[in-house]
Structure formats: structure tokens, C-alpha cells
Amino acid sequence: MIIHWLISLLFTVGAVENYDGDEELSCKRRHGGIPLPLGVFTVQKEGFPDALPAIRTALSHVHTRSCILQGYRLEMIVKDTHCKTSQGMKALFDLIASRPRPVAILGGQCTEVNEPIAMALKYWQIVQLSYAETHAKFASSDSHELFPTFFRVVPGNRNTNMAKCKFVNHFGWKRVGTVKQNDQPRYALPHEALTTRLEHGFGVKIVHTAGVNWEQIETVGAELDELKERDVRIILVDVDEEMAATVICAGYHRGMYGDNYVWILPGYHSDKWLNKTHDNCTAEEMKEAARNHFSVEFALTRRDVDTKIVGNTRAGDVWEEISKLDPNNTWRGYLYDGLWTLAIALSHSMGDNAEFSHHKMIEAIDNSSFQGLTGKVKFANNERLGLVDIKQWSEGQYIPFAMYDGAEDEFKIIESTSKGWSPPLDSTITERRREHISSLLFLAMSLLALIGIFLALIFLLINFRYRNHRFIKMSSPNLNNIIIAGSICTFASVIMLGLDTRIVSPDGFVWLCYMKTWTLCLGFTLSFGAMFSKTWRVHSIFTNIRMDRKAIKDSKLFLILGVLLFIDLCVLVTWAFISPFSYTVTELPHIPEDNIVIIPEVEKCYSSHSGVFQAVLYAVKGVLMILGCFLAWETRHVNVPALNDSKYIGTSVYCCVVMSVLGLSTSVILQERVNEMFSLASFFVIFSTTLTLCLVFVPKVIELARNPVGNEPRAYRRGLMKSVVAKTSQPMSPQPRSDSSGDLMNKAESENKLRRRYLHQKSTQLWDLVEKLRARGDTQFLQQEWCLSSASPSSQERETSLLLRQPSSSNNREETSLTAAGPNGERSCDWPWVDPDEPSTKL
């Protein structure tokens, strides 16, 4: 037995615990010494690195640069396993059969060799330390039972998984997707451990895990489609090199690359997989798809090359030394540290009486702590806690980006190489943005509305103060007050239209919905309805073909206005009871911006049947505006400033119609753009209302300034006569234009003659009608003030007067007097109208 053989040793070995390499050598190395056999498993065939140069260098340094194992000399027993299970087991049996048996075994490299050897060595109680084994099965939950004497000096998946978790956590990513290769336990097992640690240790949500394998290689695209559909931006991949190229190529064709995506792949310590020609992607497409991806792999050596390591040697010098021997050997640093680990553990496991303890050997390795070439050498649960490099593919090469030290549990970003990269978001962020009317715009429109209200109050004061003025009185001041009241309501609706939940509560916003709807609707009806009724009166009077008395009092106009208001109130009250308003927030179309999707929201007054009631109101207002336009067009030639303001009211009707149509259409089109909709709607309301007030009241203000007393009644009558004559003379055909004075004189005389005949004809018709009334005995009608005297000419006299009387410039006065008097010389009224002061003549 090994223990009996060790007892025969005559020299004690000083134990070395926690050797850090910084101590000065105070011992002298004795030449020769008792050999301690050490088994070494290697693979001596093409494609596998040669492990012996690095081991020999480490062995030389142990013997010459340290005080451990004084009096002893480690001797290697090299066995080639050919990376085959059968050859590996034969090599193991050869070592066990040799005398003396090896105190420990360094190696091997292939999992299919290490697994059966590690399971067998527990029965011989021999420690095996692998320098290249990274399979996750040796770190599973039952690994201590299956492989109690197996250690590995190379960092396993526990370190790389922790590095990935630290990396994800450092950038605050909370949503990730993963891709694992189901048919490869080397990648599937650590992937399951990774997802568990991310979810339970770091609170990262695994959105979806895409499973891929070579038997169903065509499903790779579908799995990536699922990741993209779930908006996964951070993707952790655990697959072999060839599968990694397939996954990256499939991601390229789905647009899953670029600055908005992060691919985290296993480290292969090589970039050859990127340079391979793929069936579906060219080399340029592969490089574009793999741009800025990350590779997580165990570090080949420590970065602080000036640190003194075990053997009191500078790390950079040792690395250069072993790199010259075999620069392509990925494991050379771990071979060096592995031999030092066994040497220090052997020195610790030897007691004062040179008794070797297998349990002390295992305990010594677990408690190892020294500075090695690959970082601080430290173990936990038979696992090396070592350095992990995180590299980024940039500009055709891997650049160090971050580092994780498992021994110290430290994660560090390398600032010098990470400044040019900006981490994306882990998903498309949904940002809800409540759209409110600009405060500056609201204040500006509110100020304009207040100015309009102030202007309306000024006009109301003037209208009330000068209500008895002849010019004001003949324009129906009561209806003008209604126009002002409606204008104030429409101005107030502009202010209420800009209020929202920044100022009022949601419950108050519901009441505000009613207020602005009712105010705008009733204000429009008051203003437009009053103008409509006045236009209707003008139309009724001046389109009276028989020219009989047309007395339309204000009461009839108020009745029309009352009917319009009653219709509005019926619709609004029914709307409030059947489909009341409620506060709601409506989402507008999403606005994508890089990794952010903005969801605009607008506050609205919701009513389930609002469309029906709006259609009814629009129909009523539309019919009213169409009729108003028709009446305004029919009375377009009426210009009687002395009696009414029909011309300006017609212009106001046109303005209201145009502005209402524009305001309604723009509010429907721009309902998703609150600022534009509010500004245009407010502008149309303010502009049309202000223009209406100015057209109706500014001429009155001008007349008040010109004639404050209102003592020119004849001028008002002449204005009325001028309007009537102008209207009746329209059908006459125009005369050819001539610039000579003789032609102008002839034209004036002809027109004068024509007008006199027309006037005489109407007077004759009037006399005939009066005679008929007299014959019927209608004394009540004949007692009117405007009626002619009782004496009436005979039919023969009227006919003679009509045929013999010729107009001339010399008898204008006589004819004028004759037309104003009866046949007996009695004075009659100028025209069959009552005095303009009576309310029935107000237009």
C-alpha cells in the first residue's frame, strides 16, 4: 500500500499551506531525493496540444524555486489515453499495477476518458486533477457521490454561468431569452443551471428558451421567430461551434442583430467558426450578424502580469517561458498551475512522521489558496474558482470587455475597451405618454377668448345704452342682445375646451364634458339662430311680390329662435339621460423610437351613443346653415343701412357656415393631435364669432359716432326707397355704355321716364285696390293712417291722366306733387308704409 510505502520514508516533508509565492526562499534544495510517482494522462495525437512541455516547466520550478517537498522528487509516469475510453482505462490499470503506485494523477483532457477513470479512482482513493475538463456533469448534484476524488483546475461552468449572470445584472437586463442545444449535455446541463440561477438568484425573467438540435435543424428559424415575437433582445446561447454559426445566420435573416440585440455565446477560444462558409449566409453576412456579440470563456492567464506568483516568479515571465514551448496550447497555464496544486497538496498531506493521508490530500486541494499563473487558485466543492473573460467581437477580432474572478467573486468592466459600445434595452419599453394641450397654447387661446368676451360686453353695453337711437332701434336691439349672449357662450366654450385633468379631477372632467358641449351648441344656436331669423324677415319683406303690407314683429323672430333652442335642448337632455358621458383615456397609434414604443394617450369624454346624437345635432345645424345661406343669397342686393343690418348679417352667415364646416372637419381629422385640433378649433370659433360681432355692431358704432342724436329720419326713408327701387329695377336690361355727355344725358332721361311710368303704374294699381275696398265697404282698412283720402279719381280721369302726362324736366315738381296727392288735390302719404318708428317695420 501507498501508506506503508510512505511510512518507510525517512524524511519528513514540510507542509505548505496557503503558499502565495511571495516568501523568500530560505532553504537549500538537496540534490536528488526520494521519488514520488505522479501519473500524467495526455493525448499524443494530431489535433491535441502537447501537455508535457508545460508540465516539465512547472516541475522544474517546483524543484528549484520553492521549499516544498524537500527530500523528494516528483517523477512523472506519462500515459497516452488516445482520447478513448478503452485506452484510458488501460492506462489507469497500468498505473495502479505499477510499484509504487502514483500518489495522484494529473489529467486527462477528454470527458469520455475522465468519467470512467474518476468513478474508478474513488475505490483506490487516488486524487485526479484535470487541467482541461469543463463538462457540467462533474459539477452536478450527485458529482460528489460519483466522483469524490475528481478535481479540475480549469474553471468549469459554475464560473462561466456566474460571469453571465453578473454581466446581465450589471446592465440591468431583466428579460432575456436563451438558446440551448438539446442533443449536447455539455451545453444543455450548464444551460439549465444558468436559467435557474438567473431567475432565482438575480430576478431575471427567462422569456423563452429555444431548444435546437441537429436532428431538427430546420426548426432553428421557428425558435428564433418565437424569441423575436416575444420581443427578446438579450439572448444567451449554449451550443457548439457549428450550431452557433447556424443560429447566428438564422438570426441575421430575421433582423435579430445590430445595436438593439445582444448575443452572448460560449467561448470557444477561437474565431474559426465565424470564418466558415455557411449554406445560407455569406462571410460578410456572418460578420455583420456577429458584430458586437459577446463570448464568455475561461481566461488563459491572468492580466496583471507583474504579480509575483507561486515560486516567487513574475507571472509575465512564466507565461512567456511556457508560451515559447507551445504557443498554441490552450491549457498551458492550467497545466502549470495544476502541477503546483498537486505539489502543494502533497506537502500538506504529509504528516510529521511522513505518513500520507488521502483525506488530507483532498482537504488540502479544497483549501488551496495561492497566486497562480491563471489567477488565484482556489477550490470549492471540487470546482476551481477562477478567472472568466468576457470578450466582444469588434472589427474582426475579440476584444476584452469584462472579467469575472470566481475566487474573489468580483466582476469588472474594462473601461478602456467598453466605451464605444452602448448597451441596448432588454426589450421594447412601452412608455405611456399622456397628451395634454400645451400650456402656452391654452393661455394664448384663453386670452383671445377673454378679449372676445370683453368685446361682446362692450357691444352689449352700447346696444343697451343707445337702444332708443333710431338707427339701433330699427335693427332689433333685442335680437342683437341674443347674438351677443350666444357669442359669449361660444367664447367661453373655447376656454372649457382646453381644460383637462391637470386642472380638474376626473369627476370634474365629466361635468366639463357636459358644460362645453351644451355651451357651444346653445351658443351657436343663439347667435346663428338670431341672425337667421333677422335674415328671414328681410327676405320675407323684400321678396313680397305684391308689395302689400308685411309687418313682422320681433315676437315671431323670438318664436323661431325658441323652436331652435327647444330642438337643441331635447337632443341634449335625451343624450344626457340615454348615453351619459364618462371619463376615458384612449390610446393612439404607437410610435416606435429605437427600443422605446411610445403610446400616446388622450383624455376624452366617452358616450356609447354619442355618434347618433352628434349626427342629429349636425343635421339640425346643417339644415339651419343651408337655409341661412339661401336666405342670405336671396337678400344679397338688399342694402338698407337706415333700417337694418341685413347685408352684414348675410356676410356673418357665410362666415359662420364656412368656419363651422372647417372646424368640424379639422376636429375629426386631427382628433389624435390635441394641440393642432385645439388650436384650429379655437381659431375658427374665435374668428367667426369675433367677425360676426364686428360685422353686426361696428357699423352701428360708426353711425352713433356720426349721428349721436339720430335725427335724420328722411335719410333713413331715402335709404329704404333706394333699396326698393334698386331691387325692382334689376330685371331691366342694361344700356350700352357711352362716354359722351349727350349719350349720358339721353340715358338718364330714358331711365327717368321709365321709372316715372313704373311709379305711375303702381300708383294706379293702388288706387284700383282702394276703390275695390271702398266698394266692399271695408271701413276698418280705410281708416288706417297711411290710407289715401276718400276722394278718388274716376277710371276715365286716371286713364286720361296716365296717357296725357308726359315726363319732362320742366314739370318734375308738378308730377311729383301729383303722385303724392289724390285727384281732388288732397294730400296722401308718400308710400304705403307705416311710420318707421313702429316696431312692426324693424327689419
PDB file of C-alpha atoms in Angstrom, residues 526-727:
ATOM      1  CA  LEU A 526     -78.405  81.688 -30.107  1.00  0.00           C
ATOM      2  CA  SER A 527     -76.005  83.572 -32.370  1.00  0.00           C
ATOM      3  CA  PHE A 528     -76.749  81.905 -35.671  1.00  0.00           C
ATOM      4  CA  GLY A 529     -80.443  81.492 -34.914  1.00  0.00           C
ATOM      5  CA  ALA A 530     -80.845  85.227 -34.235  1.00  0.00           C
ATOM      6  CA  MET A 531     -79.019  86.098 -37.462  1.00  0.00           C
ATOM      7  CA  PHE A 532     -81.085  83.518 -39.315  1.00  0.00           C
ATOM      8  CA  SER A 533     -84.379  84.963 -38.084  1.00  0.00           C
ATOM      9  CA  LYS A 534     -83.367  88.519 -38.992  1.00  0.00           C
ATOM     10  CA  THR A 535     -82.302  87.358 -42.452  1.00  0.00           C
ATOM     11  CA  TRP A 536     -85.610  85.563 -42.835  1.00  0.00           C
ATOM     12  CA  ARG A 537     -87.502  88.779 -42.025  1.00  0.00           C
ATOM     13  CA  VAL A 538     -85.528  90.734 -44.607  1.00  0.00           C
ATOM     14  CA  HIS A 539     -86.186  88.027 -47.157  1.00  0.00           C
ATOM     15  CA  SER A 540     -89.896  87.926 -46.348  1.00  0.00           C
ATOM     16  CA  ILE A 541     -90.311  91.673 -46.765  1.00  0.00           C
ATOM     17  CA  PHE A 542     -88.220  92.312 -49.823  1.00  0.00           C
ATOM     18  CA  THR A 543     -89.423  89.311 -51.765  1.00  0.00           C
ATOM     19  CA  ASN A 544     -93.091  90.318 -51.345  1.00  0.00           C
ATOM     20  CA  ILE A 545     -94.177  90.487 -54.982  1.00  0.00           C
ATOM     21  CA  ARG A 546     -97.492  92.231 -54.317  1.00  0.00           C
ATOM     22  CA  MET A 547     -95.766  94.892 -52.232  1.00  0.00           C
ATOM     23  CA  ASP A 548     -98.527  94.705 -49.671  1.00  0.00           C
ATOM     24  CA  ARG A 549     -98.001  95.388 -46.052  1.00  0.00           C
ATOM     25  CA  LYS A 550     -95.552  92.898 -44.475  1.00  0.00           C
ATOM     26  CA  ALA A 551     -95.428  93.559 -40.747  1.00  0.00           C
ATOM     27  CA  ILE A 552     -93.138  91.017 -38.984  1.00  0.00           C
ATOM     28  CA  LYS A 553     -92.709  91.734 -35.317  1.00  0.00           C
ATOM     29  CA  ASP A 554     -89.866  90.623 -33.066  1.00  0.00           C
ATOM     30  CA  SER A 555     -92.130  88.167 -31.323  1.00  0.00           C
ATOM     31  CA  LYS A 556     -92.219  85.999 -34.431  1.00  0.00           C
ATOM     32  CA  LEU A 557     -88.435  86.018 -34.600  1.00  0.00           C
ATOM     33  CA  PHE A 558     -88.171  85.025 -30.949  1.00  0.00           C
ATOM     34  CA  LEU A 559     -90.610  82.230 -31.660  1.00  0.00           C
ATOM     35  CA  ILE A 560     -88.303  80.899 -34.400  1.00  0.00           C
ATOM     36  CA  LEU A 561     -85.345  81.144 -32.071  1.00  0.00           C
ATOM     37  CA  GLY A 562     -87.283  79.388 -29.317  1.00  0.00           C
ATOM     38  CA  VAL A 563     -88.086  76.482 -31.621  1.00  0.00           C
ATOM     39  CA  LEU A 564     -84.397  76.060 -32.483  1.00  0.00           C
ATOM     40  CA  LEU A 565     -83.413  76.155 -28.808  1.00  0.00           C
ATOM     41  CA  PHE A 566     -86.142  73.670 -27.948  1.00  0.00           C
ATOM     42  CA  ILE A 567     -84.786  71.202 -30.529  1.00  0.00           C
ATOM     43  CA  ASP A 568     -81.280  71.542 -29.122  1.00  0.00           C
ATOM     44  CA  LEU A 569     -82.460  71.070 -25.541  1.00  0.00           C
ATOM     45  CA  CYS A 570     -84.458  67.980 -26.455  1.00  0.00           C
ATOM     46  CA  VAL A 571     -81.441  66.386 -28.135  1.00  0.00           C
ATOM     47  CA  LEU A 572     -79.018  67.350 -25.352  1.00  0.00           C
ATOM     48  CA  VAL A 573     -81.297  66.232 -22.495  1.00  0.00           C
ATOM     49  CA  THR A 574     -82.060  62.943 -24.242  1.00  0.00           C
ATOM     50  CA  TRP A 575     -78.330  62.449 -24.816  1.00  0.00           C
ATOM     51  CA  ALA A 576     -77.572  63.053 -21.131  1.00  0.00           C
ATOM     52  CA  PHE A 577     -80.168  60.517 -19.955  1.00  0.00           C
ATOM     53  CA  ILE A 578     -79.739  57.777 -22.532  1.00  0.00           C
ATOM     54  CA  SER A 579     -75.956  57.879 -23.015  1.00  0.00           C
ATOM     55  CA  PRO A 580     -74.257  59.918 -20.266  1.00  0.00           C
ATOM     56  CA  PHE A 581     -70.641  60.989 -20.531  1.00  0.00           C
ATOM     57  CA  SER A 582     -67.807  59.205 -18.750  1.00  0.00           C
ATOM     58  CA  TYR A 583     -64.086  59.847 -18.388  1.00  0.00           C
ATOM     59  CA  THR A 584     -61.901  57.640 -20.554  1.00  0.00           C
ATOM     60  CA  VAL A 585     -58.311  57.515 -21.765  1.00  0.00           C
ATOM     61  CA  THR A 586     -57.855  56.465 -25.388  1.00  0.00           C
ATOM     62  CA  GLU A 587     -54.645  55.024 -26.786  1.00  0.00           C
ATOM     63  CA  LEU A 588     -53.395  56.492 -30.030  1.00  0.00           C
ATOM     64  CA  PRO A 589     -51.251  54.637 -32.602  1.00  0.00           C
ATOM     65  CA  HIS A 590     -47.919  53.555 -31.150  1.00  0.00           C
ATOM     66  CA  ILE A 591     -44.796  55.492 -32.041  1.00  0.00           C
ATOM     67  CA  PRO A 592     -41.652  53.284 -32.200  1.00  0.00           C
ATOM     68  CA  GLU A 593     -38.377  55.015 -31.354  1.00  0.00           C
ATOM     69  CA  ASP A 594     -35.363  52.681 -31.254  1.00  0.00           C
ATOM     70  CA  ASN A 595     -36.003  50.464 -28.197  1.00  0.00           C
ATOM     71  CA  ILE A 596     -38.922  52.551 -26.967  1.00  0.00           C
ATOM     72  CA  VAL A 597     -42.526  52.388 -28.087  1.00  0.00           C
ATOM     73  CA  ILE A 598     -44.425  55.497 -27.104  1.00  0.00           C
ATOM     74  CA  ILE A 599     -48.140  55.031 -26.542  1.00  0.00           C
ATOM     75  CA  PRO A 600     -49.809  58.433 -26.697  1.00  0.00           C
ATOM     76  CA  GLU A 601     -52.952  58.739 -24.605  1.00  0.00           C
ATOM     77  CA  VAL A 602     -55.642  61.376 -24.802  1.00  0.00           C
ATOM     78  CA  GLU A 603     -58.417  62.148 -22.365  1.00  0.00           C
ATOM     79  CA  LYS A 604     -61.851  62.002 -23.880  1.00  0.00           C
ATOM     80  CA  CYS A 605     -65.487  62.260 -22.976  1.00  0.00           C
ATOM     81  CA  TYR A 606     -66.902  58.845 -23.780  1.00  0.00           C
ATOM     82  CA  SER A 607     -70.537  58.203 -24.603  1.00  0.00           C
ATOM     83  CA  SER A 608     -71.707  54.915 -26.040  1.00  0.00           C
ATOM     84  CA  HIS A 609     -74.212  56.523 -28.431  1.00  0.00           C
ATOM     85  CA  SER A 610     -72.519  59.842 -28.942  1.00  0.00           C
ATOM     86  CA  GLY A 611     -72.301  59.304 -32.703  1.00  0.00           C
ATOM     87  CA  VAL A 612     -76.074  59.165 -33.033  1.00  0.00           C
ATOM     88  CA  PHE A 613     -76.727  62.344 -31.089  1.00  0.00           C
ATOM     89  CA  GLN A 614     -73.878  64.172 -32.776  1.00  0.00           C
ATOM     90  CA  ALA A 615     -75.329  63.203 -36.144  1.00  0.00           C
ATOM     91  CA  VAL A 616     -78.727  64.617 -35.121  1.00  0.00           C
ATOM     92  CA  LEU A 617     -77.181  67.888 -33.962  1.00  0.00           C
ATOM     93  CA  TYR A 618     -75.041  68.151 -37.077  1.00  0.00           C
ATOM     94  CA  ALA A 619     -78.092  67.519 -39.241  1.00  0.00           C
ATOM     95  CA  VAL A 620     -80.129  70.221 -37.490  1.00  0.00           C
ATOM     96  CA  LYS A 621     -77.287  72.726 -37.640  1.00  0.00           C
ATOM     97  CA  GLY A 622     -76.529  71.776 -41.227  1.00  0.00           C
ATOM     98  CA  VAL A 623     -80.103  72.377 -42.375  1.00  0.00           C
ATOM     99  CA  LEU A 624     -80.142  75.658 -40.484  1.00  0.00           C
ATOM    100  CA  MET A 625     -76.907  76.802 -42.123  1.00  0.00           C
ATOM    101  CA  ILE A 626     -78.095  75.766 -45.592  1.00  0.00           C
ATOM    102  CA  LEU A 627     -81.303  77.765 -45.140  1.00  0.00           C
ATOM    103  CA  GLY A 628     -79.299  80.672 -43.771  1.00  0.00           C
ATOM    104  CA  CYS A 629     -77.024  80.636 -46.814  1.00  0.00           C
ATOM    105  CA  PHE A 630     -80.073  80.534 -49.101  1.00  0.00           C
ATOM    106  CA  LEU A 631     -81.764  83.481 -47.394  1.00  0.00           C
ATOM    107  CA  ALA A 632     -78.521  85.459 -47.354  1.00  0.00           C
ATOM    108  CA  TRP A 633     -78.081  84.843 -51.088  1.00  0.00           C
ATOM    109  CA  GLU A 634     -81.649  85.869 -51.854  1.00  0.00           C
ATOM    110  CA  THR A 635     -81.244  89.137 -49.949  1.00  0.00           C
ATOM    111  CA  ARG A 636     -77.746  89.893 -51.207  1.00  0.00           C
ATOM    112  CA  HIS A 637     -78.938  93.027 -53.086  1.00  0.00           C
ATOM    113  CA  VAL A 638     -80.762  94.481 -50.105  1.00  0.00           C
ATOM    114  CA  ASN A 639     -78.765  97.364 -48.698  1.00  0.00           C
ATOM    115  CA  VAL A 640     -80.802  99.309 -46.160  1.00  0.00           C
ATOM    116  CA  PRO A 641     -78.395 100.650 -43.558  1.00  0.00           C
ATOM    117  CA  ALA A 642     -81.055 103.042 -42.327  1.00  0.00           C
ATOM    118  CA  LEU A 643     -83.395 100.302 -41.216  1.00  0.00           C
ATOM    119  CA  ASN A 644     -81.420  97.123 -40.641  1.00  0.00           C
ATOM    120  CA  ASP A 645     -78.070  95.345 -40.904  1.00  0.00           C
ATOM    121  CA  SER A 646     -79.131  92.625 -43.300  1.00  0.00           C
ATOM    122  CA  LYS A 647     -76.097  92.969 -45.543  1.00  0.00           C
ATOM    123  CA  TYR A 648     -73.672  92.402 -42.656  1.00  0.00           C
ATOM    124  CA  ILE A 649     -75.790  89.616 -41.241  1.00  0.00           C
ATOM    125  CA  GLY A 650     -75.632  87.842 -44.593  1.00  0.00           C
ATOM    126  CA  THR A 651     -71.846  88.100 -44.550  1.00  0.00           C
ATOM    127  CA  SER A 652     -71.840  86.755 -40.975  1.00  0.00           C
ATOM    128  CA  VAL A 653     -73.970  83.815 -42.077  1.00  0.00           C
ATOM    129  CA  TYR A 654     -71.482  82.947 -44.813  1.00  0.00           C
ATOM    130  CA  CYS A 655     -68.603  83.229 -42.344  1.00  0.00           C
ATOM    131  CA  CYS A 656     -70.272  81.004 -39.748  1.00  0.00           C
ATOM    132  CA  VAL A 657     -71.041  78.340 -42.327  1.00  0.00           C
ATOM    133  CA  VAL A 658     -67.506  78.238 -43.698  1.00  0.00           C
ATOM    134  CA  MET A 659     -65.858  78.286 -40.291  1.00  0.00           C
ATOM    135  CA  SER A 660     -68.202  75.637 -38.894  1.00  0.00           C
ATOM    136  CA  VAL A 661     -67.509  73.272 -41.765  1.00  0.00           C
ATOM    137  CA  LEU A 662     -63.755  73.811 -41.486  1.00  0.00           C
ATOM    138  CA  GLY A 663     -63.769  73.477 -37.710  1.00  0.00           C
ATOM    139  CA  LEU A 664     -65.789  70.255 -37.769  1.00  0.00           C
ATOM    140  CA  SER A 665     -63.665  68.635 -40.474  1.00  0.00           C
ATOM    141  CA  THR A 666     -60.357  69.544 -38.834  1.00  0.00           C
ATOM    142  CA  SER A 667     -61.522  68.338 -35.416  1.00  0.00           C
ATOM    143  CA  VAL A 668     -62.390  64.960 -36.920  1.00  0.00           C
ATOM    144  CA  ILE A 669     -59.162  64.682 -38.902  1.00  0.00           C
ATOM    145  CA  LEU A 670     -56.868  65.929 -36.117  1.00  0.00           C
ATOM    146  CA  GLN A 671     -58.603  64.328 -33.144  1.00  0.00           C
ATOM    147  CA  GLU A 672     -55.420  62.387 -32.353  1.00  0.00           C
ATOM    148  CA  ARG A 673     -53.308  65.565 -32.277  1.00  0.00           C
ATOM    149  CA  VAL A 674     -54.621  67.503 -29.348  1.00  0.00           C
ATOM    150  CA  ASN A 675     -52.584  70.678 -29.816  1.00  0.00           C
ATOM    151  CA  GLU A 676     -53.369  71.052 -33.507  1.00  0.00           C
ATOM    152  CA  MET A 677     -57.034  70.227 -33.002  1.00  0.00           C
ATOM    153  CA  PHE A 678     -57.427  72.675 -30.107  1.00  0.00           C
ATOM    154  CA  SER A 679     -55.599  75.474 -31.879  1.00  0.00           C
ATOM    155  CA  LEU A 680     -57.574  75.169 -35.134  1.00  0.00           C
ATOM    156  CA  ALA A 681     -60.946  74.627 -33.458  1.00  0.00           C
ATOM    157  CA  SER A 682     -60.348  77.580 -31.139  1.00  0.00           C
ATOM    158  CA  PHE A 683     -59.214  79.750 -34.022  1.00  0.00           C
ATOM    159  CA  PHE A 684     -62.316  79.009 -36.082  1.00  0.00           C
ATOM    160  CA  VAL A 685     -64.645  79.639 -33.153  1.00  0.00           C
ATOM    161  CA  ILE A 686     -62.927  82.847 -32.063  1.00  0.00           C
ATOM    162  CA  PHE A 687     -62.511  84.180 -35.600  1.00  0.00           C
ATOM    163  CA  SER A 688     -66.086  83.518 -36.757  1.00  0.00           C
ATOM    164  CA  THR A 689     -67.620  84.821 -33.517  1.00  0.00           C
ATOM    165  CA  THR A 690     -65.493  87.955 -33.471  1.00  0.00           C
ATOM    166  CA  LEU A 691     -66.161  88.636 -37.143  1.00  0.00           C
ATOM    167  CA  THR A 692     -69.905  88.257 -36.563  1.00  0.00           C
ATOM    168  CA  LEU A 693     -69.854  90.712 -33.672  1.00  0.00           C
ATOM    169  CA  CYS A 694     -67.816  93.218 -35.635  1.00  0.00           C
ATOM    170  CA  LEU A 695     -69.985  92.984 -38.754  1.00  0.00           C
ATOM    171  CA  VAL A 696     -73.183  93.443 -36.758  1.00  0.00           C
ATOM    172  CA  PHE A 697     -72.119  96.132 -34.293  1.00  0.00           C
ATOM    173  CA  VAL A 698     -69.199  98.076 -35.780  1.00  0.00           C
ATOM    174  CA  PRO A 699     -71.461  99.817 -38.380  1.00  0.00           C
ATOM    175  CA  LYS A 700     -73.760 100.826 -35.529  1.00  0.00           C
ATOM    176  CA  VAL A 701     -70.846 102.249 -33.582  1.00  0.00           C
ATOM    177  CA  ILE A 702     -69.787 104.221 -36.650  1.00  0.00           C
ATOM    178  CA  GLU A 703     -73.344 105.531 -37.115  1.00  0.00           C
ATOM    179  CA  LEU A 704     -73.518 106.513 -33.450  1.00  0.00           C
ATOM    180  CA  ALA A 705     -70.284 108.443 -33.846  1.00  0.00           C
ATOM    181  CA  ARG A 706     -71.598 110.172 -36.984  1.00  0.00           C
ATOM    182  CA  ASN A 707     -75.101 110.867 -35.753  1.00  0.00           C
ATOM    183  CA  PRO A 708     -75.288 110.581 -31.943  1.00  0.00           C
ATOM    184  CA  VAL A 709     -78.821 112.037 -31.744  1.00  0.00           C
ATOM    185  CA  GLY A 710     -80.360 110.046 -34.612  1.00  0.00           C
ATOM    186  CA  ASN A 711     -82.347 112.963 -36.066  1.00  0.00           C
ATOM    187  CA  GLU A 712     -82.185 112.156 -39.796  1.00  0.00           C
ATOM    188  CA  PRO A 713     -85.345 110.154 -40.441  1.00  0.00           C
ATOM    189  CA  ARG A 714     -85.662 111.290 -44.076  1.00  0.00           C
ATOM    190  CA  ALA A 715     -82.255 109.875 -44.841  1.00  0.00           C
ATOM    191  CA  TYR A 716     -83.403 106.540 -43.464  1.00  0.00           C
ATOM    192  CA  ARG A 717     -86.506 106.681 -45.633  1.00  0.00           C
ATOM    193  CA  ARG A 718     -84.457 107.540 -48.699  1.00  0.00           C
ATOM    194  CA  GLY A 719     -82.245 104.594 -47.949  1.00  0.00           C
ATOM    195  CA  LEU A 720     -85.306 102.371 -47.841  1.00  0.00           C
ATOM    196  CA  MET A 721     -86.647 103.753 -51.104  1.00  0.00           C
ATOM    197  CA  LYS A 722     -83.277 103.370 -52.750  1.00  0.00           C
ATOM    198  CA  SER A 723     -83.158  99.708 -51.775  1.00  0.00           C
ATOM    199  CA  VAL A 724     -86.631  99.015 -53.123  1.00  0.00           C
ATOM    200  CA  VAL A 725     -86.079 100.817 -56.386  1.00  0.00           C
ATOM    201  CA  ALA A 726     -82.705  99.175 -56.866  1.00  0.00           C
ATOM    202  CA  LYS A 727     -84.277  95.790 -56.315  1.00  0.00           C
TER     203      LYS A 727
END
